mmCIF file of C-alpha atoms and ligand atoms in Angstrom:
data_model
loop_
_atom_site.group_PDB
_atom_site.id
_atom_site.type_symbol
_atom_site.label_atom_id
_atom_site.label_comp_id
_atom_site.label_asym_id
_atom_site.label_seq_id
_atom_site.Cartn_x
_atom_site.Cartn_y
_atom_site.Cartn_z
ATOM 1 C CA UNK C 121 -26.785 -5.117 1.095
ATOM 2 C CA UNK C 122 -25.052 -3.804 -2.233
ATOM 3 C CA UNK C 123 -22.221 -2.483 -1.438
ATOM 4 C CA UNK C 124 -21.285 1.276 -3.312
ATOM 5 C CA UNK C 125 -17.528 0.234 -3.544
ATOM 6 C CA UNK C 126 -16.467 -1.386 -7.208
ATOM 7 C CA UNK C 127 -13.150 -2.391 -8.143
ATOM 8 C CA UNK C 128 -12.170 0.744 -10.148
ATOM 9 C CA UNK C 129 -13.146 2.935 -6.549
ATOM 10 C CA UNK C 130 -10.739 5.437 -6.106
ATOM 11 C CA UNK C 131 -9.834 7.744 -3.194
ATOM 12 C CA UNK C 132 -8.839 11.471 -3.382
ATOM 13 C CA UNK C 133 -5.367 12.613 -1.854
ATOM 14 C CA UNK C 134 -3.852 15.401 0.112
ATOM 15 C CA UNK C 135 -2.321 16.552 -3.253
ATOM 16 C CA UNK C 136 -5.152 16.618 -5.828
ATOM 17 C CA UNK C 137 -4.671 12.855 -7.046
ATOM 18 C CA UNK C 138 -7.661 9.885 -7.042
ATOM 19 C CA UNK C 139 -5.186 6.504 -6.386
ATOM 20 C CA UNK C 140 -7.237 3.153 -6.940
ATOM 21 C CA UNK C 141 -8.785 1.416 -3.423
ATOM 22 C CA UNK C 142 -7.720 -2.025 -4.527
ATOM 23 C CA UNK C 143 -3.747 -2.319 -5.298
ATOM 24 C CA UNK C 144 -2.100 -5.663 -5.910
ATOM 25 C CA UNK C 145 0.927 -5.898 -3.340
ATOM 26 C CA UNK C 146 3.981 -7.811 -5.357
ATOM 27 C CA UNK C 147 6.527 -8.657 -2.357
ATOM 28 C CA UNK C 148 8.502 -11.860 -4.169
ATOM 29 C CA UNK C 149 6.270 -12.058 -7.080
ATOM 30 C CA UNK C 150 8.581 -12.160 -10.308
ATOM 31 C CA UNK C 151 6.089 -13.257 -12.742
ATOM 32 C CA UNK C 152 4.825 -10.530 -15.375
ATOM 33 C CA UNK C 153 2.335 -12.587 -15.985
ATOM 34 C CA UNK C 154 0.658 -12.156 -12.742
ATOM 35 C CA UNK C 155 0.533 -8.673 -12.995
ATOM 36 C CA UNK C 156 -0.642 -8.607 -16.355
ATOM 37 C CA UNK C 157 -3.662 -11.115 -15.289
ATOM 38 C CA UNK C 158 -4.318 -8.788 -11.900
ATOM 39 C CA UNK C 159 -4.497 -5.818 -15.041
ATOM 40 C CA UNK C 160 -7.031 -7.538 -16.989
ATOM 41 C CA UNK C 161 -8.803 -8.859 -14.629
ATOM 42 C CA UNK C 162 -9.308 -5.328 -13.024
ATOM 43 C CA UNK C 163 -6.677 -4.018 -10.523
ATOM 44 C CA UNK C 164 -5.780 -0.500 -11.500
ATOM 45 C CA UNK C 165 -2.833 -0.500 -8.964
ATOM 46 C CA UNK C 166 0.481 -2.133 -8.161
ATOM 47 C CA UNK C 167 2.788 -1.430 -5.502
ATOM 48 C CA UNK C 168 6.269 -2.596 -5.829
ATOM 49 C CA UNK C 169 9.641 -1.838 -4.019
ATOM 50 C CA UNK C 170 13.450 -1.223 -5.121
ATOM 51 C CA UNK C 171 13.611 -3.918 -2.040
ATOM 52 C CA UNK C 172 11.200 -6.309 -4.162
ATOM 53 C CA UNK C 173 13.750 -6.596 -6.978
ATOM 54 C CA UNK C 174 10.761 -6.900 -9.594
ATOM 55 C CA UNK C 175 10.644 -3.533 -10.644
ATOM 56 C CA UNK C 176 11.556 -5.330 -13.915
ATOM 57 C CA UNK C 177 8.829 -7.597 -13.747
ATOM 58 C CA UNK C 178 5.878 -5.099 -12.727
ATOM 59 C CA UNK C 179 7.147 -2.975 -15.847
ATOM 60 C CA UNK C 180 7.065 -6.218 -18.203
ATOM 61 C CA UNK C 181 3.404 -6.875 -17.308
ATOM 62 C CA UNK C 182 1.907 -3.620 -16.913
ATOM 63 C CA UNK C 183 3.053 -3.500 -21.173
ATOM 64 C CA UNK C 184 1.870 -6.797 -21.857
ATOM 65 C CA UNK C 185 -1.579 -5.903 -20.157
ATOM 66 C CA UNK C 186 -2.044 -3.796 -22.884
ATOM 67 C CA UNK C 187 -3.215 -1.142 -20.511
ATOM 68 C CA UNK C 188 -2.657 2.508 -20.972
ATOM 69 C CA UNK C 189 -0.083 3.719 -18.724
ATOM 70 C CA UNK C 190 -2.350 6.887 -17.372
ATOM 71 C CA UNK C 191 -5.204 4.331 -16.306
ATOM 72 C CA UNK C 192 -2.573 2.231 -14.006
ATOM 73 C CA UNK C 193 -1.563 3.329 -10.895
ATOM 74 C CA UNK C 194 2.300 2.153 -10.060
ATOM 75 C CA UNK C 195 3.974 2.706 -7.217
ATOM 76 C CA UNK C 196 7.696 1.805 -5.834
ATOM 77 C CA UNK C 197 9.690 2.574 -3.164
ATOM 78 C CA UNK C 198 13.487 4.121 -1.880
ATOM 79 C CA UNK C 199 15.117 1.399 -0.002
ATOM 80 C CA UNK C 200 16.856 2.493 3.181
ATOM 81 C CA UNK C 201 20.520 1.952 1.531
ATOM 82 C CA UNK C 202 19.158 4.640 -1.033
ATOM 83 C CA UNK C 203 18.626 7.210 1.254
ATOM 84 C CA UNK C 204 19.949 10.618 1.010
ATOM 85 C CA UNK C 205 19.096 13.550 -1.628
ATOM 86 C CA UNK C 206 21.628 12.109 -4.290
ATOM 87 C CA UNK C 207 21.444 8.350 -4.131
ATOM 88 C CA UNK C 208 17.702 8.905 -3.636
ATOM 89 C CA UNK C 209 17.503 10.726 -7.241
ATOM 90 C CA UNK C 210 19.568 8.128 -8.990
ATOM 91 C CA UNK C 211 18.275 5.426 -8.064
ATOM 92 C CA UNK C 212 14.957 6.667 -8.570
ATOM 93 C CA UNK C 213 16.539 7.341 -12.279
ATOM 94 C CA UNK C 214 17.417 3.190 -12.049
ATOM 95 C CA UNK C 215 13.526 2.336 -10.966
ATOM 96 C CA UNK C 216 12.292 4.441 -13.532
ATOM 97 C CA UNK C 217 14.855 2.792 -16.186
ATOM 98 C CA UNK C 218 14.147 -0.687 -14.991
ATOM 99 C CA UNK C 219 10.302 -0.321 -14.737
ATOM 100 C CA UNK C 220 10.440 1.051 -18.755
ATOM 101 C CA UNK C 221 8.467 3.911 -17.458
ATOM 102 C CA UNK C 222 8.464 7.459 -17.617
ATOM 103 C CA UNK C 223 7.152 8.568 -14.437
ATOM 104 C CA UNK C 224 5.742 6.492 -11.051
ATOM 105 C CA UNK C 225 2.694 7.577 -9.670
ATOM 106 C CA UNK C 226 3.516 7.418 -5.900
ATOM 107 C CA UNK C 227 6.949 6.784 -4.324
ATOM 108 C CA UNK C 228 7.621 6.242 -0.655
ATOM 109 C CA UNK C 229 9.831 6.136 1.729
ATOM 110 C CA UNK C 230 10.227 2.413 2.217
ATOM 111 C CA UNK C 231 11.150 3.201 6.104
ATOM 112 C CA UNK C 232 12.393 5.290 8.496
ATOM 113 C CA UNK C 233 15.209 3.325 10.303
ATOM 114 C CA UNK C 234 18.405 4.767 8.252
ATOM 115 C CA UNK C 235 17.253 7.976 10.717
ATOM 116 C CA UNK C 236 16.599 11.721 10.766
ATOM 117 C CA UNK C 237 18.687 13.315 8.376
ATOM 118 C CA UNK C 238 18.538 10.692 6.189
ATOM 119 C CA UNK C 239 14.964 10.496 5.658
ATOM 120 C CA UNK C 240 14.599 14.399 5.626
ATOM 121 C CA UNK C 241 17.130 14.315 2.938
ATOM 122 C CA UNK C 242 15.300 11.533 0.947
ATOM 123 C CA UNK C 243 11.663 13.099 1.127
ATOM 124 C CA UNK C 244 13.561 16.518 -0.490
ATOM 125 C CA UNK C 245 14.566 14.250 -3.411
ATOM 126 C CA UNK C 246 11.239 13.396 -3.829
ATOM 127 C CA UNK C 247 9.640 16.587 -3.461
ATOM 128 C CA UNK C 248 12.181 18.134 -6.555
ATOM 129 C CA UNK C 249 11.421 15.127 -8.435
ATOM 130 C CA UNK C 250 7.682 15.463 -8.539
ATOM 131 C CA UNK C 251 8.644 18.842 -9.357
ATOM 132 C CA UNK C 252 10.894 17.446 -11.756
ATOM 133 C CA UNK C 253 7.700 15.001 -13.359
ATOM 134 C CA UNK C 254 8.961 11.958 -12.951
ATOM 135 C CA UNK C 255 6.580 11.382 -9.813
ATOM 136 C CA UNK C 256 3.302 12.778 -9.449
ATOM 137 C CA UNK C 257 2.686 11.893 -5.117
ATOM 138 C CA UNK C 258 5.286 11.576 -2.728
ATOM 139 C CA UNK C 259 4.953 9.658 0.078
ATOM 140 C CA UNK C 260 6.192 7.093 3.087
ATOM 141 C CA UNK C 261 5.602 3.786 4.883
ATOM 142 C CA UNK C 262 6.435 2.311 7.931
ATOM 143 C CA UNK C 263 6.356 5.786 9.634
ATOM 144 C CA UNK C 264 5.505 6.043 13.116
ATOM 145 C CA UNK C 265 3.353 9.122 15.111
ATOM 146 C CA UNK C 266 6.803 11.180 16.002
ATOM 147 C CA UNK C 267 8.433 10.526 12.430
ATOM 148 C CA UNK C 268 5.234 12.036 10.212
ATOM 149 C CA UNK C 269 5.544 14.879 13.046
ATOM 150 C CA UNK C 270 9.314 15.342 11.896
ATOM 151 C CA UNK C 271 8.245 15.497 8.496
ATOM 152 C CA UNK C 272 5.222 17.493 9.057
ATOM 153 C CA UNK C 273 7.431 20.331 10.767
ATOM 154 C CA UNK C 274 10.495 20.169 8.257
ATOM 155 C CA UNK C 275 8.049 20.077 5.266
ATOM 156 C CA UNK C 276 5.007 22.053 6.103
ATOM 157 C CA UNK C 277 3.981 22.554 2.413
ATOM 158 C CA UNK C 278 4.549 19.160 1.090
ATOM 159 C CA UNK C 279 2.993 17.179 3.259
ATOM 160 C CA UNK C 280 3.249 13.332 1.956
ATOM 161 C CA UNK C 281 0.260 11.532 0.571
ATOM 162 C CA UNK C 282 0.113 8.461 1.991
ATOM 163 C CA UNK C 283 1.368 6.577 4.729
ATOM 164 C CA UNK C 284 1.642 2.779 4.088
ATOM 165 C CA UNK C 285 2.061 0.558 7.245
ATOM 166 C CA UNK C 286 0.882 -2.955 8.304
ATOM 167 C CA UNK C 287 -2.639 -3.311 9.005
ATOM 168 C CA UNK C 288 -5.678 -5.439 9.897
ATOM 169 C CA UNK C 289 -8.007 -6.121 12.760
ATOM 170 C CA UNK C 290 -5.161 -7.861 14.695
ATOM 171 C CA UNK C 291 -2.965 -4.868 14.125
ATOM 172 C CA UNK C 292 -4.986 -1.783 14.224
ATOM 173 C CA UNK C 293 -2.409 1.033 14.782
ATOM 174 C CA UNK C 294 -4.915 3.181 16.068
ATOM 175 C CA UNK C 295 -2.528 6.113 17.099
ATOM 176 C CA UNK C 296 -0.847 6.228 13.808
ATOM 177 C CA UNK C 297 -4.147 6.028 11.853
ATOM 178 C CA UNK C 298 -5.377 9.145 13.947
ATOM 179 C CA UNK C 299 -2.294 11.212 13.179
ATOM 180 C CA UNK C 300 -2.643 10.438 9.376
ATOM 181 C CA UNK C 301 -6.245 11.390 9.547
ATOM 182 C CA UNK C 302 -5.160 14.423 11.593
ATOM 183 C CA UNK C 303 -3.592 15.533 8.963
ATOM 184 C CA UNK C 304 -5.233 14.055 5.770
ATOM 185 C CA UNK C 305 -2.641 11.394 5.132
ATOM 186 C CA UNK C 306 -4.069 8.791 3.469
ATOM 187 C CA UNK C 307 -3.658 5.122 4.813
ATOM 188 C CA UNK C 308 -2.255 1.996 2.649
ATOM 189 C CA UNK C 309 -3.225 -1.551 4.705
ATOM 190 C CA UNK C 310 0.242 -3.661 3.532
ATOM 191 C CA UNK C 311 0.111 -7.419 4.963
ATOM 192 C CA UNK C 312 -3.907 -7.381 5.235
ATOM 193 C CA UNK C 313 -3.843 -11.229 5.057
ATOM 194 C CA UNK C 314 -1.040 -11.102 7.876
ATOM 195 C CA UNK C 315 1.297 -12.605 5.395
ATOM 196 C CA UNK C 316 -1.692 -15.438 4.679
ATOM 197 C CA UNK C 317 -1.487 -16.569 8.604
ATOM 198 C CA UNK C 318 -4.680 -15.708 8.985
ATOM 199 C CA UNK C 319 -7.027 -17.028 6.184
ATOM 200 C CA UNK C 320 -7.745 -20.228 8.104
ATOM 201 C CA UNK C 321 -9.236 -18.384 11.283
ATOM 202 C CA UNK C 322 -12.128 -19.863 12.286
ATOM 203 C CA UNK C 323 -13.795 -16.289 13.744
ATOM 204 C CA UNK C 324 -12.906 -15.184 10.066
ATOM 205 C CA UNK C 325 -14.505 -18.445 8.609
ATOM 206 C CA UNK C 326 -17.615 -17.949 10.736
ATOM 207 C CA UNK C 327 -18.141 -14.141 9.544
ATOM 208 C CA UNK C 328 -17.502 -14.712 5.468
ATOM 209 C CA UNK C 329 -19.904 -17.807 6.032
ATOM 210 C CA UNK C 330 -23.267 -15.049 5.941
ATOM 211 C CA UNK C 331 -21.783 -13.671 2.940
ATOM 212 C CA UNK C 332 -20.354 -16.716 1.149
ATOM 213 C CA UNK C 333 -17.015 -15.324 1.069
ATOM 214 C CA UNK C 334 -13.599 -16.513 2.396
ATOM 215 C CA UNK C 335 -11.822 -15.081 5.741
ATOM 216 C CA UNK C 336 -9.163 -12.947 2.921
ATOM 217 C CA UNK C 337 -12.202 -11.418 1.294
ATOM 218 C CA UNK C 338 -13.105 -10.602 4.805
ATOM 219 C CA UNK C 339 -10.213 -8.979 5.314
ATOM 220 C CA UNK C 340 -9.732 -7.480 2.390
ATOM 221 C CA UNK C 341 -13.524 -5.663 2.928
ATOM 222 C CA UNK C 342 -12.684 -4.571 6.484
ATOM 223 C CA UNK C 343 -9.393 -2.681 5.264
ATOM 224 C CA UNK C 344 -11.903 -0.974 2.753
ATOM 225 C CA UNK C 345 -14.915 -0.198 5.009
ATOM 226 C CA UNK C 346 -12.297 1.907 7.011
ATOM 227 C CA UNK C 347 -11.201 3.937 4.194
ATOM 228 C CA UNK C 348 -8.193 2.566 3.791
ATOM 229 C CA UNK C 349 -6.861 1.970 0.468
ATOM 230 C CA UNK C 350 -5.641 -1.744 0.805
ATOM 231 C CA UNK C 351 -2.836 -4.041 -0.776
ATOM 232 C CA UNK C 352 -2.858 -7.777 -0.520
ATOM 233 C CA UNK C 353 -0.129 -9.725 -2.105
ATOM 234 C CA UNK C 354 -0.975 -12.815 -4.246
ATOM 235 C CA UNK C 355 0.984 -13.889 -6.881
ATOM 236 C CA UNK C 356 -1.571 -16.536 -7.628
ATOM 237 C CA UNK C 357 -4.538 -16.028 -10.543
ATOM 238 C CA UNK C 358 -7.327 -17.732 -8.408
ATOM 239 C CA UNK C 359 -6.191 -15.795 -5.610
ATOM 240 C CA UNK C 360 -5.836 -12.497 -7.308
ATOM 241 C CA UNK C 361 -9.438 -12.994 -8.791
ATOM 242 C CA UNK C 362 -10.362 -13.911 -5.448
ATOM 243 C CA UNK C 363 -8.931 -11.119 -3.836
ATOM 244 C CA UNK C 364 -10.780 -8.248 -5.865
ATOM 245 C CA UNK C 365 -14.174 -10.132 -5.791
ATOM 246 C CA UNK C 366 -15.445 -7.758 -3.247
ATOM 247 C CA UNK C 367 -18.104 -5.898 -4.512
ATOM 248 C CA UNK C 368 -20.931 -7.656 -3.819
ATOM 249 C CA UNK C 369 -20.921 -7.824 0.066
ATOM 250 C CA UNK C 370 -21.117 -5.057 2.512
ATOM 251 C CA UNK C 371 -19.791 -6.172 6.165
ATOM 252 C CA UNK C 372 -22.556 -4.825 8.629
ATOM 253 C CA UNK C 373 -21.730 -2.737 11.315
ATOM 254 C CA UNK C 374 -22.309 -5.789 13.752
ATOM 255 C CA UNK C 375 -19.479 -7.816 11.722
ATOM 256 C CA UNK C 376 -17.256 -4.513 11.691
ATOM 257 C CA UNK C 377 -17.340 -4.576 15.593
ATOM 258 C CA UNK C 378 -16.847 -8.214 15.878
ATOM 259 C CA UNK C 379 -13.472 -8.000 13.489
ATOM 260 C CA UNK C 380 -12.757 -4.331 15.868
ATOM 261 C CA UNK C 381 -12.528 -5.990 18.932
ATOM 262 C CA UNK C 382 -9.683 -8.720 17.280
ATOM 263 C CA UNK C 383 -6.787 -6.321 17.692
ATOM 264 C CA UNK C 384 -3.832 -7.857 19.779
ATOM 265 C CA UNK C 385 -1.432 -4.688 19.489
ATOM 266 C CA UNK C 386 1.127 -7.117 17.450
ATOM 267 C CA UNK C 387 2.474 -7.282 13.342
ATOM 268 C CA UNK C 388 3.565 -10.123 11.610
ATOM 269 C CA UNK C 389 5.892 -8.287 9.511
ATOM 270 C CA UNK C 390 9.094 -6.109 10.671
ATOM 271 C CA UNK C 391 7.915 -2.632 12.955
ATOM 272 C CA UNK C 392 9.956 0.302 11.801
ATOM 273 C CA UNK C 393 7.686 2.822 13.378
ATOM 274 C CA UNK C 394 9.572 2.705 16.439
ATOM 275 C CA UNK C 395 12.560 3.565 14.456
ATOM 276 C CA UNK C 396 14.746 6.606 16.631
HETATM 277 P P1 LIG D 40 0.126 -16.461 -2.860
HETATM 278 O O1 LIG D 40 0.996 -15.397 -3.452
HETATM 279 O O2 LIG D 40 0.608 -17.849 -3.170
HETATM 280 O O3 LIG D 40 -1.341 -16.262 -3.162
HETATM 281 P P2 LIG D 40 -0.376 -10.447 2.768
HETATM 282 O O4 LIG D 40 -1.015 -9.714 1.638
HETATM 283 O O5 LIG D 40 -1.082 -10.294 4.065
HETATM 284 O O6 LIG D 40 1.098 -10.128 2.900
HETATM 285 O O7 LIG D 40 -0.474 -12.018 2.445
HETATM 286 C C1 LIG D 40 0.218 -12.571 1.370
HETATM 287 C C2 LIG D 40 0.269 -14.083 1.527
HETATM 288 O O8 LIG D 40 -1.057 -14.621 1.549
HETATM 289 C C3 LIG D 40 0.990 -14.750 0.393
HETATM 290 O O9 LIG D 40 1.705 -15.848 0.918
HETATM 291 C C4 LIG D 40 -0.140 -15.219 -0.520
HETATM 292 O O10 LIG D 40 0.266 -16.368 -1.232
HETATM 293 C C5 LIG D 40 -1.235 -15.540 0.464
HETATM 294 N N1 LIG D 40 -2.579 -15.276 -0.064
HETATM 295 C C6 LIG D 40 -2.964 -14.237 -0.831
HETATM 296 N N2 LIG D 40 -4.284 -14.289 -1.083
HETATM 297 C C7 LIG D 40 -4.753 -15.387 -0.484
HETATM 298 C C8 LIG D 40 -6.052 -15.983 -0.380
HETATM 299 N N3 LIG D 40 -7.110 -15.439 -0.969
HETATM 300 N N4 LIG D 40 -6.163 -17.138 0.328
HETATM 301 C C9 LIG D 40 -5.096 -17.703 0.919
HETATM 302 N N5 LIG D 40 -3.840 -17.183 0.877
HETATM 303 C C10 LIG D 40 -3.670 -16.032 0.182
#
């Protein structure tokens, strides 16, 4: 079945903007030249961290790409040791400086755990800064049900964008997923290879056999048949090539129940959503 998805799909946010489905996650990755192949090859999105330390990097091959800044999507993130309204502004200042660019598209939140005042504090400095230009959608990550509540309550009118936490069909996160939607936050799948643990799963294998493609691209296509907009880390060509070749398949309904009934209620990453 031909699938209506491409590579340049885009989904609509809370605030106005269209962010690209497909972003290339960048956790360790210091080569520019990964992220410049990722940009020619297609990606229109790449989501890097202060935590990542490659701010540097992303920046280097997002100008050797060639690419025009408004047709690349770039997002980073406020570490927990940067929270708070001041620390949060400067070293947004130091991303921006260190990145070579003018503005970031989306910044989160990296987590909640440096608690309530804290993060309150933090999302402020990213609401004035959007106001300020130098980021167009502010978001989070790693929040849990009771800490987009917080937000929700404190912020009424600026609700954030996104909310980027781990995801696939091992790790649903079903009640965090149906707050977002709730409240038309959008959804960013991080870890949707679970770190590469599980691209030699048989089950996986046995699905992506009827559509000659590999357990990742499995993966990868589940994250986007549930609308959300998904981020697998490779810093690999192959792999990156690999990764976006997606847009030929369609996983049928049968498959999507199949990979649905996989959940096992535990991450392979680090679980913040249960933060106080
Ligand atoms: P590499 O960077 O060498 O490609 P996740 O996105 O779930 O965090 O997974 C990232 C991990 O999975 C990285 O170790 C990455 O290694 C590996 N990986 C990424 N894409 C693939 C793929 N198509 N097949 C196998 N491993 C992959």
């Amino acid at each position: 079945m031909a699938s209506s998805l491409r590579l340049n799909s885009t989904l609509k946010l809370n605030d106005g903007l269209s962010i690209p489905r497909l972003g290339l996650g960048v956790y360790l990755t210091q080569s520019a030249d990964a992220i410049k192949h990722a940009l020619q090859f297609g990606y229109r999105h790449i989501d890097t961290a202060q935590w990542y330390e490659n701010e540097e990097v992303v920046g280097e091959g997002f100008k050797a790409s060639g690419m025009k800044r408004e047709d690349v999507w770039i997002t980073t993130k406020i570490w927990d040791t940067n929270h708070g309204y001041n620390q949060t502004t400067k070293t947004l200042d130091e991303s921006l400086k260190k990145a070579g660019l003018d503005f970031f598209d989306l910044v989160l939140i990296h987590s909640p755990n440096p608690g309530k005042e804290k993060r309150l504090e933090t999302y402020r400095a990213l609401i004035d800064a959007k106001k300020q230009g130098k980021i167009k959608s502010a978001g989070v990550s790693n929040y849990g049900v009771h800490h987009i509540k917080e937000l929700l309550a404190q912020f009424p009118n600026d609700p954030p964008s996104i909310n980027q936490i781990e995801i696939s069909p091992f790790f649903q996160r079903k009640d965090i997923v149906t707050e977002c939607r709730k409240h038309n936050i959008a959804l960013q799948a991080y870890s949707p290879l679970g770190k590469g643990a599980f691209v030699d799963r048989p089950e996986l294998h046995k699905i992506g056999e009827k559509y000659k493609k590999s357990p990742a691209q499995v993966l990868i296509r589940w994250s986007l048949q549930q609308d959300f907009i998904v981020l697998p880390k490779s810093s690999n060509e192959e792999r990156i090539k690999a990764n976006a070749d997606l847009y030929d398949f369609e996983l049928s309904k049968q498959d999507i129940d199949t990979l649905n009934a996989m959940e096992t209620g535990k991450g392979v990453t680090w679980d913040p959503t249960k933060a106080p």
